[in-house]
Amino acid sequence: MSLLGDLRKKIAAVAGSVSEQIQSARLAIEAARNERRQLLRAPLPLAEIDERIDGVVEREGAEWLQKHAAELLRTNRYLTRALAQWDGRGAIEVPGTGDADFFGLLCAGAPAFAAETLRALIRRVEFTAGAPSSDRPKLIAAIEARLAALEHEEEALVDELNAGGLMTFQHRPEVVQRRSDAARARELEEQRVADRRARQAAVDAQMEAPQPGYLARERPDKTQY
Amino acid sequence: MAKTITPPAETFSERLAKILALLVGGGPGRLRLDARTESGIGHVQLDIDRVEPGWMPIPLLRLIEEGNDWFVQFQPAIAAAGGEAPPLRMEIAFARFKFPMQLKRRMNVADADAKRAILQRLEGFAARPTVIIDAVDEIVALWKLAAPLDFRHEQRAQIYLLQDNLAMALNATTAPQEQRKYHATTMETNHRPDSVAANSPLSWLPLCGRHRFAGAHAARPLVKILNLDSSRVYTADALHTATAGAAVPQLDGGKK
């Protein structure tokens, strides 16, 4: 094999190895992001869900009452017409008995039953619980720190390879976007500072120009205090 | 032989920024500026969190740029930021010296001798001013206070006493008693920055200005900052002591 051919083969091998390294760094970044996403989305442990149920029932019941209690008494078609009026005429009709409101109705009317129903229902659903909510901030912070280190490492690796000049690699899209935004912001800031400097210099020049006429001599400009 | 390197002279903007920093002092504040231009009088409130060294605040820069003939003054009372009735505080003590104008070549010009006498008087004063501003018909000396005085409390009396003592020791211009009473009453009932009456002892002090006067082709600055030393900071007590030790000058405005 010719010397050039041999060299090409070696370069291709190095390029392949470097590409694999970058690819592996990016996979590690993606894995850390997935881990964070899963941690954020994972259901809470059953014990914690149980603790929340009473609060949810109370809140839903209060919201339902706030929305519909006035209707119950005001209209002649609804619940209290048949039950609370002296003549007791008419059929019972419950306001707001759509799917969402029906749960509210239960929470308002029979909170213990609603809570019990929820507890029973949650036990009939199969799910894999994640970490308790008290542990999550710490876990998320740890993943984010690892993610930041991985991102930084990958970015530095690409920068270093590109600086070598032998091969060119594209940065991740978010890095390209961030750098472009930063460059634009820097440019705008420089432009703003230059504009302000020029405007200020114009005012300074007007204010510091030698004063014409005899008035200037009358003023104690040279007074040393 | 070692070369003496002369530091570049401070620009007008840099000096203005220094004065604004002195006026605003320790905290965010709302400084009132009054701009007189050919087109009339306008009031501007500068909300200043921090004065950037060397930079005029943009609203002031715009004000100066937009006026052809203009004169900008400030009120030494700073309204603290926030709230509907922000408290007023004073970061500086001041003395103002009005001097006679002479008619020369059909124009009113400052009496240079009187002006020189005032500057000499300030030079002889035990507490040298932090800033001296030389305006068209007056000189204003400012003393930066180590701790701002608050108008809301008993310090208001201290402010007036300090101003009176400075005025008396240096033969500066002071406000008539009835004006002060009016001002104090207004302040009692209304703590807004607007309540600093225009003719009160805290009326407008010159900051900068330019005038295109008749018979000349160039604009003439109306205000000059003669002296500015931000390191000169005084407690109210130190100023009281300095005024107590000062010989009361003659009441002829220093004229021979």
PDB file of N, CA and C in Angstrom, chain A residues 85-163:
ATOM      1  N   GLN A  85     -87.982  22.611  49.224  1.00  0.00           N
ATOM      2  CA  GLN A  85     -89.169  23.459  49.146  1.00  0.00           C
ATOM      3  C   GLN A  85     -90.362  22.766  49.801  1.00  0.00           C
ATOM      4  N   TRP A  86     -91.273  23.558  50.339  1.00  0.00           N
ATOM      5  CA  TRP A  86     -92.368  22.979  51.137  1.00  0.00           C
ATOM      6  C   TRP A  86     -93.291  22.084  50.334  1.00  0.00           C
ATOM      7  N   ASP A  87     -93.444  22.435  49.043  1.00  0.00           N
ATOM      8  CA  ASP A  87     -94.373  21.593  48.283  1.00  0.00           C
ATOM      9  C   ASP A  87     -93.692  20.373  47.684  1.00  0.00           C
ATOM     10  N   GLY A  88     -92.338  20.399  47.649  1.00  0.00           N
ATOM     11  CA  GLY A  88     -91.555  19.244  47.226  1.00  0.00           C
ATOM     12  C   GLY A  88     -91.892  18.739  45.840  1.00  0.00           C
ATOM     13  N   ARG A  89     -92.255  19.652  44.947  1.00  0.00           N
ATOM     14  CA  ARG A  89     -92.622  19.205  43.611  1.00  0.00           C
ATOM     15  C   ARG A  89     -91.381  19.098  42.713  1.00  0.00           C
ATOM     16  N   GLY A  90     -91.493  18.435  41.609  1.00  0.00           N
ATOM     17  CA  GLY A  90     -90.436  18.391  40.595  1.00  0.00           C
ATOM     18  C   GLY A  90     -89.493  17.233  40.794  1.00  0.00           C
ATOM     19  N   ALA A  91     -88.790  16.923  39.695  1.00  0.00           N
ATOM     20  CA  ALA A  91     -87.833  15.814  39.754  1.00  0.00           C
ATOM     21  C   ALA A  91     -86.475  16.330  40.212  1.00  0.00           C
ATOM     22  N   ILE A  92     -85.713  15.488  40.823  1.00  0.00           N
ATOM     23  CA  ILE A  92     -84.370  15.893  41.274  1.00  0.00           C
ATOM     24  C   ILE A  92     -83.435  15.971  40.075  1.00  0.00           C
ATOM     25  N   GLU A  93     -82.782  17.088  39.996  1.00  0.00           N
ATOM     26  CA  GLU A  93     -81.802  17.249  38.910  1.00  0.00           C
ATOM     27  C   GLU A  93     -80.556  17.881  39.527  1.00  0.00           C
ATOM     28  N   VAL A  94     -79.402  17.318  39.285  1.00  0.00           N
ATOM     29  CA  VAL A  94     -78.182  17.816  39.924  1.00  0.00           C
ATOM     30  C   VAL A  94     -77.438  18.711  38.927  1.00  0.00           C
ATOM     31  N   PRO A  95     -77.135  19.935  39.327  1.00  0.00           N
ATOM     32  CA  PRO A  95     -76.417  20.809  38.391  1.00  0.00           C
ATOM     33  C   PRO A  95     -74.979  20.335  38.190  1.00  0.00           C
ATOM     34  N   GLY A  96     -74.477  20.593  36.998  1.00  0.00           N
ATOM     35  CA  GLY A  96     -73.058  20.338  36.715  1.00  0.00           C
ATOM     36  C   GLY A  96     -72.665  18.903  36.918  1.00  0.00           C
ATOM     37  N   THR A  97     -73.371  17.977  36.328  1.00  0.00           N
ATOM     38  CA  THR A  97     -72.984  16.572  36.527  1.00  0.00           C
ATOM     39  C   THR A  97     -72.222  16.016  35.326  1.00  0.00           C
ATOM     40  N   GLY A  98     -71.403  16.870  34.713  1.00  0.00           N
ATOM     41  CA  GLY A  98     -70.462  16.378  33.692  1.00  0.00           C
ATOM     42  C   GLY A  98     -69.397  15.566  34.410  1.00  0.00           C
ATOM     43  N   ASP A  99     -68.514  14.936  33.666  1.00  0.00           N
ATOM     44  CA  ASP A  99     -67.515  14.046  34.273  1.00  0.00           C
ATOM     45  C   ASP A  99     -66.704  14.729  35.373  1.00  0.00           C
ATOM     46  N   ALA A 100     -66.191  15.897  35.037  1.00  0.00           N
ATOM     47  CA  ALA A 100     -65.305  16.583  35.991  1.00  0.00           C
ATOM     48  C   ALA A 100     -66.103  17.021  37.207  1.00  0.00           C
ATOM     49  N   ASP A 101     -67.308  17.557  36.947  1.00  0.00           N
ATOM     50  CA  ASP A 101     -68.088  18.094  38.042  1.00  0.00           C
ATOM     51  C   ASP A 101     -68.687  17.002  38.929  1.00  0.00           C
ATOM     52  N   PHE A 102     -68.871  15.847  38.371  1.00  0.00           N
ATOM     53  CA  PHE A 102     -69.472  14.793  39.168  1.00  0.00           C
ATOM     54  C   PHE A 102     -68.551  14.386  40.314  1.00  0.00           C
ATOM     55  N   PHE A 103     -67.252  14.366  40.030  1.00  0.00           N
ATOM     56  CA  PHE A 103     -66.296  14.061  41.103  1.00  0.00           C
ATOM     57  C   PHE A 103     -66.334  15.154  42.168  1.00  0.00           C
ATOM     58  N   GLY A 104     -66.466  16.393  41.720  1.00  0.00           N
ATOM     59  CA  GLY A 104     -66.588  17.513  42.658  1.00  0.00           C
ATOM     60  C   GLY A 104     -67.813  17.356  43.528  1.00  0.00           C
ATOM     61  N   LEU A 105     -68.910  16.928  42.887  1.00  0.00           N
ATOM     62  CA  LEU A 105     -70.167  16.697  43.613  1.00  0.00           C
ATOM     63  C   LEU A 105     -69.968  15.663  44.712  1.00  0.00           C
ATOM     64  N   LEU A 106     -69.264  14.586  44.367  1.00  0.00           N
ATOM     65  CA  LEU A 106     -68.995  13.537  45.359  1.00  0.00           C
ATOM     66  C   LEU A 106     -68.144  14.085  46.506  1.00  0.00           C
ATOM     67  N   CYS A 107     -67.129  14.831  46.150  1.00  0.00           N
ATOM     68  CA  CYS A 107     -66.216  15.380  47.171  1.00  0.00           C
ATOM     69  C   CYS A 107     -66.967  16.311  48.109  1.00  0.00           C
ATOM     70  N   ALA A 108     -67.895  17.090  47.533  1.00  0.00           N
ATOM     71  CA  ALA A 108     -68.640  18.039  48.352  1.00  0.00           C
ATOM     72  C   ALA A 108     -69.671  17.314  49.197  1.00  0.00           C
ATOM     73  N   GLY A 109     -70.341  16.331  48.590  1.00  0.00           N
ATOM     74  CA  GLY A 109     -71.456  15.672  49.275  1.00  0.00           C
ATOM     75  C   GLY A 109     -71.023  14.543  50.185  1.00  0.00           C
ATOM     76  N   ALA A 110     -70.026  13.796  49.752  1.00  0.00           N
ATOM     77  CA  ALA A 110     -69.611  12.627  50.542  1.00  0.00           C
ATOM     78  C   ALA A 110     -68.096  12.514  50.511  1.00  0.00           C
ATOM     79  N   PRO A 111     -67.418  13.405  51.228  1.00  0.00           N
ATOM     80  CA  PRO A 111     -65.948  13.441  51.138  1.00  0.00           C
ATOM     81  C   PRO A 111     -65.288  12.116  51.558  1.00  0.00           C
ATOM     82  N   ALA A 112     -65.808  11.508  52.590  1.00  0.00           N
ATOM     83  CA  ALA A 112     -65.187  10.258  53.062  1.00  0.00           C
ATOM     84  C   ALA A 112     -65.312   9.175  51.985  1.00  0.00           C
ATOM     85  N   PHE A 113     -66.482   9.122  51.359  1.00  0.00           N
ATOM     86  CA  PHE A 113     -66.703   8.143  50.297  1.00  0.00           C
ATOM     87  C   PHE A 113     -65.783   8.439  49.106  1.00  0.00           C
ATOM     88  N   ALA A 114     -65.669   9.723  48.764  1.00  0.00           N
ATOM     89  CA  ALA A 114     -64.824  10.106  47.625  1.00  0.00           C
ATOM     90  C   ALA A 114     -63.375   9.705  47.900  1.00  0.00           C
ATOM     91  N   ALA A 115     -62.884   9.997  49.117  1.00  0.00           N
ATOM     92  CA  ALA A 115     -61.498   9.663  49.462  1.00  0.00           C
ATOM     93  C   ALA A 115     -61.283   8.159  49.426  1.00  0.00           C
ATOM     94  N   GLU A 116     -62.250   7.432  49.972  1.00  0.00           N
ATOM     95  CA  GLU A 116     -62.134   5.982  49.990  1.00  0.00           C
ATOM     96  C   GLU A 116     -62.111   5.420  48.571  1.00  0.00           C
ATOM     97  N   THR A 117     -62.970   6.002  47.725  1.00  0.00           N
ATOM     98  CA  THR A 117     -63.020   5.570  46.322  1.00  0.00           C
ATOM     99  C   THR A 117     -61.663   5.776  45.660  1.00  0.00           C
ATOM    100  N   LEU A 118     -61.092   6.952  45.885  1.00  0.00           N
ATOM    101  CA  LEU A 118     -59.789   7.246  45.278  1.00  0.00           C
ATOM    102  C   LEU A 118     -58.719   6.273  45.768  1.00  0.00           C
ATOM    103  N   ARG A 119     -58.736   6.003  47.061  1.00  0.00           N
ATOM    104  CA  ARG A 119     -57.729   5.089  47.624  1.00  0.00           C
ATOM    105  C   ARG A 119     -57.869   3.696  46.999  1.00  0.00           C
ATOM    106  N   ALA A 120     -59.114   3.294  46.843  1.00  0.00           N
ATOM    107  CA  ALA A 120     -59.349   1.957  46.263  1.00  0.00           C
ATOM    108  C   ALA A 120     -58.916   1.943  44.792  1.00  0.00           C
ATOM    109  N   LEU A 121     -59.265   3.027  44.104  1.00  0.00           N
ATOM    110  CA  LEU A 121     -58.947   3.073  42.667  1.00  0.00           C
ATOM    111  C   LEU A 121     -57.446   3.040  42.421  1.00  0.00           C
ATOM    112  N   ILE A 122     -56.711   3.833  43.231  1.00  0.00           N
ATOM    113  CA  ILE A 122     -55.262   3.939  43.001  1.00  0.00           C
ATOM    114  C   ILE A 122     -54.582   2.585  43.228  1.00  0.00           C
ATOM    115  N   ARG A 123     -55.195   1.779  44.053  1.00  0.00           N
ATOM    116  CA  ARG A 123     -54.616   0.445  44.317  1.00  0.00           C
ATOM    117  C   ARG A 123     -54.924  -0.545  43.205  1.00  0.00           C
ATOM    118  N   ARG A 124     -55.872  -0.186  42.362  1.00  0.00           N
ATOM    119  CA  ARG A 124     -56.207  -1.095  41.272  1.00  0.00           C
ATOM    120  C   ARG A 124     -55.426  -0.763  40.000  1.00  0.00           C
ATOM    121  N   VAL A 125     -54.645   0.322  40.076  1.00  0.00           N
ATOM    122  CA  VAL A 125     -53.843   0.720  38.912  1.00  0.00           C
ATOM    123  C   VAL A 125     -52.404   0.270  39.136  1.00  0.00           C
ATOM    124  N   GLU A 126     -51.849  -0.353  38.120  1.00  0.00           N
ATOM    125  CA  GLU A 126     -50.444  -0.783  38.269  1.00  0.00           C
ATOM    126  C   GLU A 126     -49.517   0.359  37.864  1.00  0.00           C
ATOM    127  N   PHE A 127     -48.591   0.655  38.720  1.00  0.00           N
ATOM    128  CA  PHE A 127     -47.593   1.670  38.354  1.00  0.00           C
ATOM    129  C   PHE A 127     -46.311   1.464  39.148  1.00  0.00           C
ATOM    130  N   THR A 128     -45.244   1.972  38.582  1.00  0.00           N
ATOM    131  CA  THR A 128     -43.964   1.882  39.293  1.00  0.00           C
ATOM    132  C   THR A 128     -43.707   3.251  39.932  1.00  0.00           C
ATOM    133  N   ALA A 129     -43.652   3.266  41.222  1.00  0.00           N
ATOM    134  CA  ALA A 129     -43.464   4.543  41.920  1.00  0.00           C
ATOM    135  C   ALA A 129     -42.013   5.000  41.829  1.00  0.00           C
ATOM    136  N   GLY A 130     -41.860   6.313  41.776  1.00  0.00           N
ATOM    137  CA  GLY A 130     -40.510   6.892  41.779  1.00  0.00           C
ATOM    138  C   GLY A 130     -40.119   7.261  43.199  1.00  0.00           C
ATOM    139  N   ALA A 131     -39.116   8.120  43.292  1.00  0.00           N
ATOM    140  CA  ALA A 131     -38.623   8.524  44.614  1.00  0.00           C
ATOM    141  C   ALA A 131     -39.654   9.401  45.319  1.00  0.00           C
ATOM    142  N   PRO A 132     -39.674   9.411  46.648  1.00  0.00           N
ATOM    143  CA  PRO A 132     -40.578  10.315  47.362  1.00  0.00           C
ATOM    144  C   PRO A 132     -40.274  11.776  47.013  1.00  0.00           C
ATOM    145  N   SER A 133     -41.304  12.630  47.097  1.00  0.00           N
ATOM    146  CA  SER A 133     -41.108  14.021  46.656  1.00  0.00           C
ATOM    147  C   SER A 133     -40.049  14.742  47.480  1.00  0.00           C
ATOM    148  N   SER A 134     -39.879  14.335  48.741  1.00  0.00           N
ATOM    149  CA  SER A 134     -38.877  15.019  49.578  1.00  0.00           C
ATOM    150  C   SER A 134     -37.452  14.766  49.072  1.00  0.00           C
ATOM    151  N   ASP A 135     -37.255  13.603  48.421  1.00  0.00           N
ATOM    152  CA  ASP A 135     -35.901  13.279  47.939  1.00  0.00           C
ATOM    153  C   ASP A 135     -35.624  13.870  46.550  1.00  0.00           C
ATOM    154  N   ARG A 136     -36.695  14.268  45.864  1.00  0.00           N
ATOM    155  CA  ARG A 136     -36.509  14.616  44.447  1.00  0.00           C
ATOM    156  C   ARG A 136     -35.634  15.843  44.172  1.00  0.00           C
ATOM    157  N   PRO A 137     -35.802  16.941  44.934  1.00  0.00           N
ATOM    158  CA  PRO A 137     -34.937  18.096  44.623  1.00  0.00           C
ATOM    159  C   PRO A 137     -33.451  17.741  44.651  1.00  0.00           C
ATOM    160  N   LYS A 138     -33.067  16.942  45.648  1.00  0.00           N
ATOM    161  CA  LYS A 138     -31.653  16.572  45.787  1.00  0.00           C
ATOM    162  C   LYS A 138     -31.219  15.702  44.608  1.00  0.00           C
ATOM    163  N   LEU A 139     -32.089  14.751  44.236  1.00  0.00           N
ATOM    164  CA  LEU A 139     -31.760  13.854  43.130  1.00  0.00           C
ATOM    165  C   LEU A 139     -31.667  14.628  41.801  1.00  0.00           C
ATOM    166  N   ILE A 140     -32.624  15.538  41.613  1.00  0.00           N
ATOM    167  CA  ILE A 140     -32.619  16.334  40.369  1.00  0.00           C
ATOM    168  C   ILE A 140     -31.363  17.200  40.304  1.00  0.00           C
ATOM    169  N   ALA A 141     -30.996  17.795  41.444  1.00  0.00           N
ATOM    170  CA  ALA A 141     -29.797  18.632  41.475  1.00  0.00           C
ATOM    171  C   ALA A 141     -28.566  17.809  41.109  1.00  0.00           C
ATOM    172  N   ALA A 142     -28.505  16.576  41.612  1.00  0.00           N
ATOM    173  CA  ALA A 142     -27.344  15.716  41.327  1.00  0.00           C
ATOM    174  C   ALA A 142     -27.284  15.381  39.833  1.00  0.00           C
ATOM    175  N   ILE A 143     -28.455  15.054  39.258  1.00  0.00           N
ATOM    176  CA  ILE A 143     -28.474  14.725  37.824  1.00  0.00           C
ATOM    177  C   ILE A 143     -28.085  15.954  37.004  1.00  0.00           C
ATOM    178  N   GLU A 144     -28.605  17.114  37.412  1.00  0.00           N
ATOM    179  CA  GLU A 144     -28.305  18.330  36.642  1.00  0.00           C
ATOM    180  C   GLU A 144     -26.823  18.684  36.710  1.00  0.00           C
ATOM    181  N   ALA A 145     -26.216  18.443  37.856  1.00  0.00           N
ATOM    182  CA  ALA A 145     -24.779  18.722  37.979  1.00  0.00           C
ATOM    183  C   ALA A 145     -23.997  17.781  37.051  1.00  0.00           C
ATOM    184  N   ARG A 146     -24.405  16.507  37.034  1.00  0.00           N
ATOM    185  CA  ARG A 146     -23.730  15.530  36.169  1.00  0.00           C
ATOM    186  C   ARG A 146     -23.952  15.903  34.700  1.00  0.00           C
ATOM    187  N   LEU A 147     -25.167  16.313  34.399  1.00  0.00           N
ATOM    188  CA  LEU A 147     -25.513  16.690  33.021  1.00  0.00           C
ATOM    189  C   LEU A 147     -24.678  17.895  32.570  1.00  0.00           C
ATOM    190  N   ALA A 148     -24.568  18.872  33.463  1.00  0.00           N
ATOM    191  CA  ALA A 148     -23.789  20.074  33.123  1.00  0.00           C
ATOM    192  C   ALA A 148     -22.334  19.694  32.842  1.00  0.00           C
ATOM    193  N   ALA A 149     -21.792  18.792  33.656  1.00  0.00           N
ATOM    194  CA  ALA A 149     -20.395  18.373  33.455  1.00  0.00           C
ATOM    195  C   ALA A 149     -20.245  17.638  32.126  1.00  0.00           C
ATOM    196  N   LEU A 150     -21.202  16.773  31.815  1.00  0.00           N
ATOM    197  CA  LEU A 150     -21.143  16.021  30.547  1.00  0.00           C
ATOM    198  C   LEU A 150     -21.242  16.970  29.353  1.00  0.00           C
ATOM    199  N   GLU A 151     -22.152  17.925  29.450  1.00  0.00           N
ATOM    200  CA  GLU A 151     -22.335  18.880  28.342  1.00  0.00           C
ATOM    201  C   GLU A 151     -21.075  19.716  28.141  1.00  0.00           C
ATOM    202  N   HIS A 152     -20.528  20.145  29.260  1.00  0.00           N
ATOM    203  CA  HIS A 152     -19.319  20.968  29.194  1.00  0.00           C
ATOM    204  C   HIS A 152     -18.160  20.176  28.567  1.00  0.00           C
ATOM    205  N   GLU A 153     -18.042  18.926  28.987  1.00  0.00           N
ATOM    206  CA  GLU A 153     -16.958  18.061  28.507  1.00  0.00           C
ATOM    207  C   GLU A 153     -17.097  17.829  26.990  1.00  0.00           C
ATOM    208  N   GLU A 154     -18.316  17.547  26.562  1.00  0.00           N
ATOM    209  CA  GLU A 154     -18.557  17.289  25.138  1.00  0.00           C
ATOM    210  C   GLU A 154     -18.269  18.548  24.322  1.00  0.00           C
ATOM    211  N   GLU A 155     -18.708  19.684  24.839  1.00  0.00           N
ATOM    212  CA  GLU A 155     -18.509  20.952  24.124  1.00  0.00           C
ATOM    213  C   GLU A 155     -17.020  21.264  24.001  1.00  0.00           C
ATOM    214  N   ALA A 156     -16.298  21.032  25.090  1.00  0.00           N
ATOM    215  CA  ALA A 156     -14.854  21.299  25.090  1.00  0.00           C
ATOM    216  C   ALA A 156     -14.139  20.356  24.129  1.00  0.00           C
ATOM    217  N   LEU A 157     -14.579  19.107  24.093  1.00  0.00           N
ATOM    218  CA  LEU A 157     -13.964  18.120  23.189  1.00  0.00           C
ATOM    219  C   LEU A 157     -14.135  18.540  21.733  1.00  0.00           C
ATOM    220  N   VAL A 158     -15.350  18.948  21.380  1.00  0.00           N
ATOM    221  CA  VAL A 158     -15.607  19.385  19.997  1.00  0.00           C
ATOM    222  C   VAL A 158     -14.780  20.629  19.682  1.00  0.00           C
ATOM    223  N   ASP A 159     -14.722  21.553  20.628  1.00  0.00           N
ATOM    224  CA  ASP A 159     -13.921  22.776  20.417  1.00  0.00           C
ATOM    225  C   ASP A 159     -12.459  22.414  20.157  1.00  0.00           C
ATOM    226  N   GLU A 160     -11.961  21.510  20.964  1.00  0.00           N
ATOM    227  CA  GLU A 160     -10.546  21.123  20.871  1.00  0.00           C
ATOM    228  C   GLU A 160     -10.252  20.460  19.523  1.00  0.00           C
ATOM    229  N   LEU A 161     -11.135  19.573  19.110  1.00  0.00           N
ATOM    230  CA  LEU A 161     -10.941  18.878  17.830  1.00  0.00           C
ATOM    231  C   LEU A 161     -11.017  19.864  16.669  1.00  0.00           C
ATOM    232  N   ASN A 162     -11.974  20.786  16.743  1.00  0.00           N
ATOM    233  CA  ASN A 162     -12.107  21.773  15.669  1.00  0.00           C
ATOM    234  C   ASN A 162     -10.903  22.707  15.635  1.00  0.00           C
ATOM    235  N   ALA A 163     -10.370  23.022  16.811  1.00  0.00           N
ATOM    236  CA  ALA A 163      -9.203  23.910  16.873  1.00  0.00           C
ATOM    237  C   ALA A 163      -7.985  23.227  16.252  1.00  0.00           C
TER     238      ALA A 163
END
